[in-house]
Coordinates of C-alpha atoms and ligand atoms in Angstrom, one line a residue:
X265 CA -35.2 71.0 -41.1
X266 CA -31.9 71.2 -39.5
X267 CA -30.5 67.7 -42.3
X268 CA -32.7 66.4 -45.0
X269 CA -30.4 62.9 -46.6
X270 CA -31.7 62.3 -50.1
X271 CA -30.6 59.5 -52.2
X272 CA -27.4 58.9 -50.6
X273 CA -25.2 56.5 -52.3
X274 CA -21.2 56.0 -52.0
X275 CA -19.0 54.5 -54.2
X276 CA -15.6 52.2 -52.9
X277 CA -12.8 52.0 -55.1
X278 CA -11.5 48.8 -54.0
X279 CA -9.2 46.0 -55.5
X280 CA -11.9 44.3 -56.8
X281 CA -13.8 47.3 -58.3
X282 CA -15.7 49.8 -57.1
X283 CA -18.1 48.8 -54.6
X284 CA -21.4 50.6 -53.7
X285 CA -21.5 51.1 -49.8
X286 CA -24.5 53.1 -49.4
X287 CA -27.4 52.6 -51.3
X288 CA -30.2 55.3 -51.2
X289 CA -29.9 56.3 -47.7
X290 CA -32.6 59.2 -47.3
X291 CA -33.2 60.6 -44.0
X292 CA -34.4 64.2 -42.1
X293 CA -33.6 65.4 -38.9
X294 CA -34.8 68.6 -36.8
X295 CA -33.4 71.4 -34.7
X296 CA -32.5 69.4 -31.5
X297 CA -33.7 65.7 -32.8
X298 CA -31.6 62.4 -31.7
X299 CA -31.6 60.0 -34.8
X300 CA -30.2 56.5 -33.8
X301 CA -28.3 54.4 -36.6
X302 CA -28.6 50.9 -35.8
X303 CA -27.0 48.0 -37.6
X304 CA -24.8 45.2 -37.8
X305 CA -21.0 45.4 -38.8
X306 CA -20.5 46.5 -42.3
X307 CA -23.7 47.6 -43.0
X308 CA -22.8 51.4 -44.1
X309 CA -23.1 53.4 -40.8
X310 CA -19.6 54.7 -40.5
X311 CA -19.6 55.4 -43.9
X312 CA -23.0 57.5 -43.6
X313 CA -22.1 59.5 -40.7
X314 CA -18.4 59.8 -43.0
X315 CA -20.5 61.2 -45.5
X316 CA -22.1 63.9 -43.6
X317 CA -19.1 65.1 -42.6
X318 CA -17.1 64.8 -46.0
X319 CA -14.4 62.2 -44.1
X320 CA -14.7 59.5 -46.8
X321 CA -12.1 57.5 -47.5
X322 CA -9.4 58.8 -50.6
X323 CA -11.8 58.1 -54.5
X324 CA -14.8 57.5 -52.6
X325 CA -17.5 59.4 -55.0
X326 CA -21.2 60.1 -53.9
X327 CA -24.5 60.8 -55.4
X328 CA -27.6 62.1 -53.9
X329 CA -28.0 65.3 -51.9
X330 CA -27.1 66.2 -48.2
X331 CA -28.3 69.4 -47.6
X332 CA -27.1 71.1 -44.1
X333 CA -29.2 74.1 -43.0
X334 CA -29.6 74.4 -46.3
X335 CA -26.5 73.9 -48.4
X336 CA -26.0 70.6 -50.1
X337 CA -22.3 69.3 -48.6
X338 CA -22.0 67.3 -51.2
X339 CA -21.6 70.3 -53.3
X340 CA -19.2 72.0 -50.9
X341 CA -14.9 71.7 -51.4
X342 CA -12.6 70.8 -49.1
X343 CA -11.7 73.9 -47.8
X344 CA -15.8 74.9 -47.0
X345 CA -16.4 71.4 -45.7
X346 CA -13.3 72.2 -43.1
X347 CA -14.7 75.3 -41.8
X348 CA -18.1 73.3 -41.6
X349 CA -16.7 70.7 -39.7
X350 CA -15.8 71.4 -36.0
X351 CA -18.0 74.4 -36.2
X352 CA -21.5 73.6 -37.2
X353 CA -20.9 69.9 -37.6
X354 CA -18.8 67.7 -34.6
X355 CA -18.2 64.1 -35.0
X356 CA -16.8 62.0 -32.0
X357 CA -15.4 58.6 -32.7
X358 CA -15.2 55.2 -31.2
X359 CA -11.5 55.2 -30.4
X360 CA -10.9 59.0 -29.3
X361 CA -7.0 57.8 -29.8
X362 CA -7.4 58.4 -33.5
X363 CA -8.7 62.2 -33.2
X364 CA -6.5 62.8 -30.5
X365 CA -2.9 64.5 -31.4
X366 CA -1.0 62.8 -28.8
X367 CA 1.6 64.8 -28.5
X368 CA -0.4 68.7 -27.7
X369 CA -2.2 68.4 -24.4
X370 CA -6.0 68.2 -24.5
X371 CA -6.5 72.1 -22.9
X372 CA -4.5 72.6 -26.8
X373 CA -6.1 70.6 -29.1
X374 CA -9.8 71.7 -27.5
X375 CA -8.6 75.3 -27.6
X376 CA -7.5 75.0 -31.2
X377 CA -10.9 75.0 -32.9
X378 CA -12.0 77.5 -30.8
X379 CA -9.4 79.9 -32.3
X380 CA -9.8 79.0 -35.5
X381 CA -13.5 78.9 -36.0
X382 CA -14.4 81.4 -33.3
X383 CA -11.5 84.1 -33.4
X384 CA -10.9 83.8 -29.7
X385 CA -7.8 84.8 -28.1
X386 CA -5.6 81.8 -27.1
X387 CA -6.1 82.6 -23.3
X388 CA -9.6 83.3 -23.5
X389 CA -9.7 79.7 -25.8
X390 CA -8.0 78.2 -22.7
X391 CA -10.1 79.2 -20.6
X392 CA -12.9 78.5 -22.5
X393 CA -11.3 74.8 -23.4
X394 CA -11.3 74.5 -18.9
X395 CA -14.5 75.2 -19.0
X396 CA -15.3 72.6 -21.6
X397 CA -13.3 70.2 -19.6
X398 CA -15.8 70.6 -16.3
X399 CA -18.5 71.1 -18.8
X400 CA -18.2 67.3 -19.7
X401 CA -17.8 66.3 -15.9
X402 CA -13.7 65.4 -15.7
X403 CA -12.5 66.5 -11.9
X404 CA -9.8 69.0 -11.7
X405 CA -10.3 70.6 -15.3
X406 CA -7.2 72.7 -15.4
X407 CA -4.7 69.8 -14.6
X408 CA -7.1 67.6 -17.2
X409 CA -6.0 71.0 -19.6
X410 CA -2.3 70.2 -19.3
X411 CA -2.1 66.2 -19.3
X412 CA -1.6 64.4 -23.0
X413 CA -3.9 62.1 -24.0
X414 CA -2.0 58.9 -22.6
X415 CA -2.3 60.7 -19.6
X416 CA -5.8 60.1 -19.1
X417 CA -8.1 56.7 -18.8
X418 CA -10.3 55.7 -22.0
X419 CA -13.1 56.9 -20.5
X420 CA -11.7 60.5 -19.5
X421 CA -10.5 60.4 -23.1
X422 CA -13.8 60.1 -24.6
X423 CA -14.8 62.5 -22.1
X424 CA -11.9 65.4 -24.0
X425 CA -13.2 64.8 -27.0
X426 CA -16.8 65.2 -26.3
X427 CA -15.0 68.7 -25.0
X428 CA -13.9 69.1 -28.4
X429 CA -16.6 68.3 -30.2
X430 CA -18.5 71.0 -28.0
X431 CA -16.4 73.7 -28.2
X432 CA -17.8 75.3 -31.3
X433 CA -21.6 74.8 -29.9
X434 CA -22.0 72.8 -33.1
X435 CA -26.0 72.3 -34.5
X436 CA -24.9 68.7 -34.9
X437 CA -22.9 66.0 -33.5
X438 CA -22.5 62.8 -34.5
X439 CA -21.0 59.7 -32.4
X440 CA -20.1 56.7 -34.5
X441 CA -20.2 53.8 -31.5
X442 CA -18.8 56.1 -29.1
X443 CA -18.7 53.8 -26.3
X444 CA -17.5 50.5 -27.9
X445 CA -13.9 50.9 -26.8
X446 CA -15.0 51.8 -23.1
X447 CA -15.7 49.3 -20.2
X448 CA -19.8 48.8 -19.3
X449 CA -20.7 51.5 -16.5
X450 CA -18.1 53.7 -18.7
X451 CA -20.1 53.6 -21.5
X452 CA -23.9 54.1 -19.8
X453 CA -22.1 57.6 -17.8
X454 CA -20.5 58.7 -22.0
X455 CA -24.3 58.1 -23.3
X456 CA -25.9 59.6 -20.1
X457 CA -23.6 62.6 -20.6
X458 CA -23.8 62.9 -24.9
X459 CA -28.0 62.9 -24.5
X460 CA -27.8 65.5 -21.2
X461 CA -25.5 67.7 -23.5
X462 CA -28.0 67.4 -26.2
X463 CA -31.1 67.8 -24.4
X464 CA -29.4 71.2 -22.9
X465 CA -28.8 72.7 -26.1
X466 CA -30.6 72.8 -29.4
X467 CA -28.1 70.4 -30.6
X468 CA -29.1 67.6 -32.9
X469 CA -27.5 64.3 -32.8
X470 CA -27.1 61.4 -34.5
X471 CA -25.7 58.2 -32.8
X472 CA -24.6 55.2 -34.4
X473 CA -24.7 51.8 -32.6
X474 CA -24.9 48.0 -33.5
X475 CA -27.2 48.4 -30.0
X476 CA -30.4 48.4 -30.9
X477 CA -31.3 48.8 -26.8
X478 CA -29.1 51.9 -26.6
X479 CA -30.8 53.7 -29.5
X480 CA -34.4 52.8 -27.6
X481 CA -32.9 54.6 -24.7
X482 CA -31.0 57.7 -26.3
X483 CA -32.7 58.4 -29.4
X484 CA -36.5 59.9 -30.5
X485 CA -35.7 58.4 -34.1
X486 CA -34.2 55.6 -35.6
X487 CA -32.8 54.2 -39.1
X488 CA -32.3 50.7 -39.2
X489 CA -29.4 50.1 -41.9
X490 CA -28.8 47.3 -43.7
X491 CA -26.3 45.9 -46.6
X492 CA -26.3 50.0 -47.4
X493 CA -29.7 50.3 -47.7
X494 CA -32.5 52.3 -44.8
X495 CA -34.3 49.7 -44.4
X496 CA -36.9 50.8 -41.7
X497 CA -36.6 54.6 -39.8
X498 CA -39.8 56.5 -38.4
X499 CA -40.0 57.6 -34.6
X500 CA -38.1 54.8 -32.6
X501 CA -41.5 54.5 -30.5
X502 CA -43.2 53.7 -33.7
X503 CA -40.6 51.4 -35.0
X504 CA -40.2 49.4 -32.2
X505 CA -43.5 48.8 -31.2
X506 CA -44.6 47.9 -34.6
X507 CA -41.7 47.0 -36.8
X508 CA -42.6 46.4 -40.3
X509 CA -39.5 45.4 -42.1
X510 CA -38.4 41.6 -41.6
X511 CA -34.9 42.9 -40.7
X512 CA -36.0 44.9 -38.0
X513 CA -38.2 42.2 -36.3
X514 CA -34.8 40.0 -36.8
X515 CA -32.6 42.3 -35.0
X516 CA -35.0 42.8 -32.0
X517 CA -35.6 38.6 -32.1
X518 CA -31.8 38.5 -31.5
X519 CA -31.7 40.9 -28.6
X520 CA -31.3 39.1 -25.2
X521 CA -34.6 39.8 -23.3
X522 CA -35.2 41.5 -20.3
X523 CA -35.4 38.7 -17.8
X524 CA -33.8 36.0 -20.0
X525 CA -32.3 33.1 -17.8
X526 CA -28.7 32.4 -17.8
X527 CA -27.6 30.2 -20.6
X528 CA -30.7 30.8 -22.7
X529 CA -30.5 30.5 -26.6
X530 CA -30.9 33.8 -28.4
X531 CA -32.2 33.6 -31.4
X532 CA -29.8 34.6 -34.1
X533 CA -30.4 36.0 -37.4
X534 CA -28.8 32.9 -39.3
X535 CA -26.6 33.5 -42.6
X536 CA -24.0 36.0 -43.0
X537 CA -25.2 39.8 -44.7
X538 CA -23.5 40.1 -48.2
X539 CA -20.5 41.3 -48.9
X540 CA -20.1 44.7 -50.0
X541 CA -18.4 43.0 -53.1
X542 CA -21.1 40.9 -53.4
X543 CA -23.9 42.9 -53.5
X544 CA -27.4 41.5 -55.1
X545 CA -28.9 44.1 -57.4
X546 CA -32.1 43.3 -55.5
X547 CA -32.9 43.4 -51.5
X548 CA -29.8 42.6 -49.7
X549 CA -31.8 40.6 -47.2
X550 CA -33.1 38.3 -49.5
X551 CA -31.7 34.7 -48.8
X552 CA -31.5 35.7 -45.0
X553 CA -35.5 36.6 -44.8
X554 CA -37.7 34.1 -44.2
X555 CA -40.5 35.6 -46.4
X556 CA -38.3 35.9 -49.6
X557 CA -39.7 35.3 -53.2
X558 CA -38.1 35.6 -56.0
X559 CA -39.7 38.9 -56.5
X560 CA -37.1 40.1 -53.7
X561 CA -34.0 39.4 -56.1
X562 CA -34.9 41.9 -59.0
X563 CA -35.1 45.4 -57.7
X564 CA -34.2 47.4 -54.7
X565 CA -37.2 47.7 -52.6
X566 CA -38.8 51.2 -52.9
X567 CA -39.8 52.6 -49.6
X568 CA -43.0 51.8 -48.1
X569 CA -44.7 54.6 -46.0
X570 CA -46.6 53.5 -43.1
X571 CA -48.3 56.5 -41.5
X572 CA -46.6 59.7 -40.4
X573 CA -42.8 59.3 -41.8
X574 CA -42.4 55.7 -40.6
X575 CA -40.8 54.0 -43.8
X576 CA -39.9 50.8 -44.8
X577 CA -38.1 48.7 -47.5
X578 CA -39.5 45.5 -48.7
X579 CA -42.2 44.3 -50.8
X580 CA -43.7 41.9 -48.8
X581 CA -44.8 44.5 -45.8
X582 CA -48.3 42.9 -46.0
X583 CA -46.9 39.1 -45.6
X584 CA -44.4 40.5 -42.8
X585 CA -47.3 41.6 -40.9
X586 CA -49.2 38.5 -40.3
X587 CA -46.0 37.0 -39.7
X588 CA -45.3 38.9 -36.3
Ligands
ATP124 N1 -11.7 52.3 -46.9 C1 -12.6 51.4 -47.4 N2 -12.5 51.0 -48.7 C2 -13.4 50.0 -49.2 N3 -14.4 49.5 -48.5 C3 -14.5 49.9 -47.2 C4 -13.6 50.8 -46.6 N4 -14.1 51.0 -45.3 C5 -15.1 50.2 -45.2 N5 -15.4 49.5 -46.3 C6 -16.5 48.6 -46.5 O1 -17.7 49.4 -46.5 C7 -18.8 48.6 -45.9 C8 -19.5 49.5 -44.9 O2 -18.6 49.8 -43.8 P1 -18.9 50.6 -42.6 O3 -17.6 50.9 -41.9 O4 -19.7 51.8 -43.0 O5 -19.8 49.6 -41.7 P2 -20.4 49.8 -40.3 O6 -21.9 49.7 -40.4 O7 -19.9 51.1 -39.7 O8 -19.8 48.6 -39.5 P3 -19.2 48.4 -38.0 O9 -20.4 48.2 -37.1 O10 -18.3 47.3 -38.1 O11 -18.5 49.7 -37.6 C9 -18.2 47.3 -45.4 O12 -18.5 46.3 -46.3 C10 -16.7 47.6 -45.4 O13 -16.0 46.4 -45.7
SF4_125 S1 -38.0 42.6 -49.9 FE1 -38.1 40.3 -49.7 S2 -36.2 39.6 -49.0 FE2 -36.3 41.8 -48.6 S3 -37.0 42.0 -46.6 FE3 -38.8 42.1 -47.9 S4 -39.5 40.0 -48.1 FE4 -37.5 39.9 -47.2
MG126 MG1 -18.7 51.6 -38.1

């Protein structure tokens, strides 16, 4: 197993206390596996994908394990994490503006890790950052090499640092909403290219997405988050044609349909999730689900195991069921 998640929780300092974000997040992912993290805003999936690569914000404190080829990162210091990160681990961001230094030209900052982490000689990272360049499909690499990053559209941004992220052949990448900021035939050409890149190599990858619809198309697993909590993740076949957890059969309600007619209603899932201040020490959908008892309130639900690794949260699984 290339990432096994155990346990994850991480702890806010904010100006009302310190607020649990993540809540028992456990998840695995293979050599070469796509895991899509789907949920809605706030629910913990930057700060999970954060986590992995030990980003999180300033007094942020963690418990659980995250163990990377082996070695738990959340045992790692600073200094190990960096030479993790960039090298066996790659993260690309929504807004490639805030991990691009705009003032070195891309052909610099894709050359840089490649220096670092690799040993290679700064022409030989050059070349190798040119190659990177028409590796990720941008026309006339070298002169891409010498522009700044206002030099280039969104899309060609995302496109660099994609380039970056690359460069050290890392054994996973994860993209947190990596095509939010990008215009709609944009953003299908940046997935198109992150799965090709990924289907090349032996490189896993974990995508986050409020998209339910992209992780169906991009990803062979998926982990439905939810105020913190994995509440549903198995194969994304399995979990889509048979969601178990009344969250997930929410979020798929409140997906336009294929063939919908103009001006048709979608369903919405109606309430508001809890804050991350306001946290109930029980399920965090309760009051939002349609089947909750009072039962719901008391506890975190303990995962439910449906056959193979397809896993659930709730205690009402059973009731959920005849529901569909
Ligand atoms: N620096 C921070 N300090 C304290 N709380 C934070 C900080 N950043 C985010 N949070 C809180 O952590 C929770 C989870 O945030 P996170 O960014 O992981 O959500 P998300 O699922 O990525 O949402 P989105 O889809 O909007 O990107 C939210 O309640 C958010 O308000
Ligand atoms: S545990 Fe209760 S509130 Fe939570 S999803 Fe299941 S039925 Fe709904
Ligand atoms: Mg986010």
């Amino acid at each position: 197993m290339l990432l096994e998640v155990a346990e994850l929780s991480v702890d806010l300092p904010t100006s009302g206390g310190v607020r649990r974000i993540v809540r028992s997040a456990s998840f695995a992912l293979d050599h070469g596996q796509t895991l899509g993290i789907v949920g809605e805003s706030g629910s913990g999936k930057t700060m999970t994908a954060l986590a992995l690569m030990g980003l999180l914000p300033d007094g942020a404190t963690t418990s659980g394990a995250i163990l990377f080829e082996g070695r738990d990162l959340l045992k790692l210091n600073e200094a190990q994490m960096r030479d993790l990160r960039g090298d066996r681990v790659a993260m690309i961001f929504q807004e490639p503006m805030t991990a691009l230094n705009p003032l070195h030209s891309i052909g610099r900052q894709i050359a840089e890790p490649l220096i670092l982490h690799r040993g290679l000689s700064n022409a030989a990272a050059h070349a190798e950052a040119v190659r990177l360049l028409e590796r990720v499909g941008l026309p006339d690499p070298v002169r891409r090499a010498r522009a700044y990053p206002h030099q280039l559209s969104g899309g060609q941004r995302q496109r660099a640092m994609i380039a970056m992220a690359l460069g050290c052949a890392p054994r996973l990448i994860i993209a947190d909403e990596p095509t939010t900021a990008l215009d709609v035939t944009v953003q299908a050409q940046i997935l198109d290219l992150i799965a090709d890149l990924g289907a090349q190599s032996d490189m896993a990858l974990i995508l986050v997405s409020h998209d339910l619809a992209v992780i169906a198309q991009n990803c062979e697993r998926v982990l439905v988050m939810y105020g913190g909590m994995a509440m549903e993740s198995g194969r994304t076949d399995d979990v889509l044609a048979r969601p178990a957890h009344p969250y997930t059969k929410a979020l798929l309600q409140a997906r336009p349909r294929v063939g919908a007619r103009r001006g048709e209603r979608l369903q919405a899932i109606a309430g508001a999730a809890p804050s991350a201040g306001a946290m109930p020490k029980g399920c965090p959908f309760a009051g939002r689900c349609p089947l909750t008892i009072a039962a719901c309130g008391e506890a975190l639900p303990a995962p439910v195991m449906l056959g193979g690794d397809h896993m659930a949260r709730c205690i009402r699984i059973d009731a959920a069921e005849r529901a569909a």
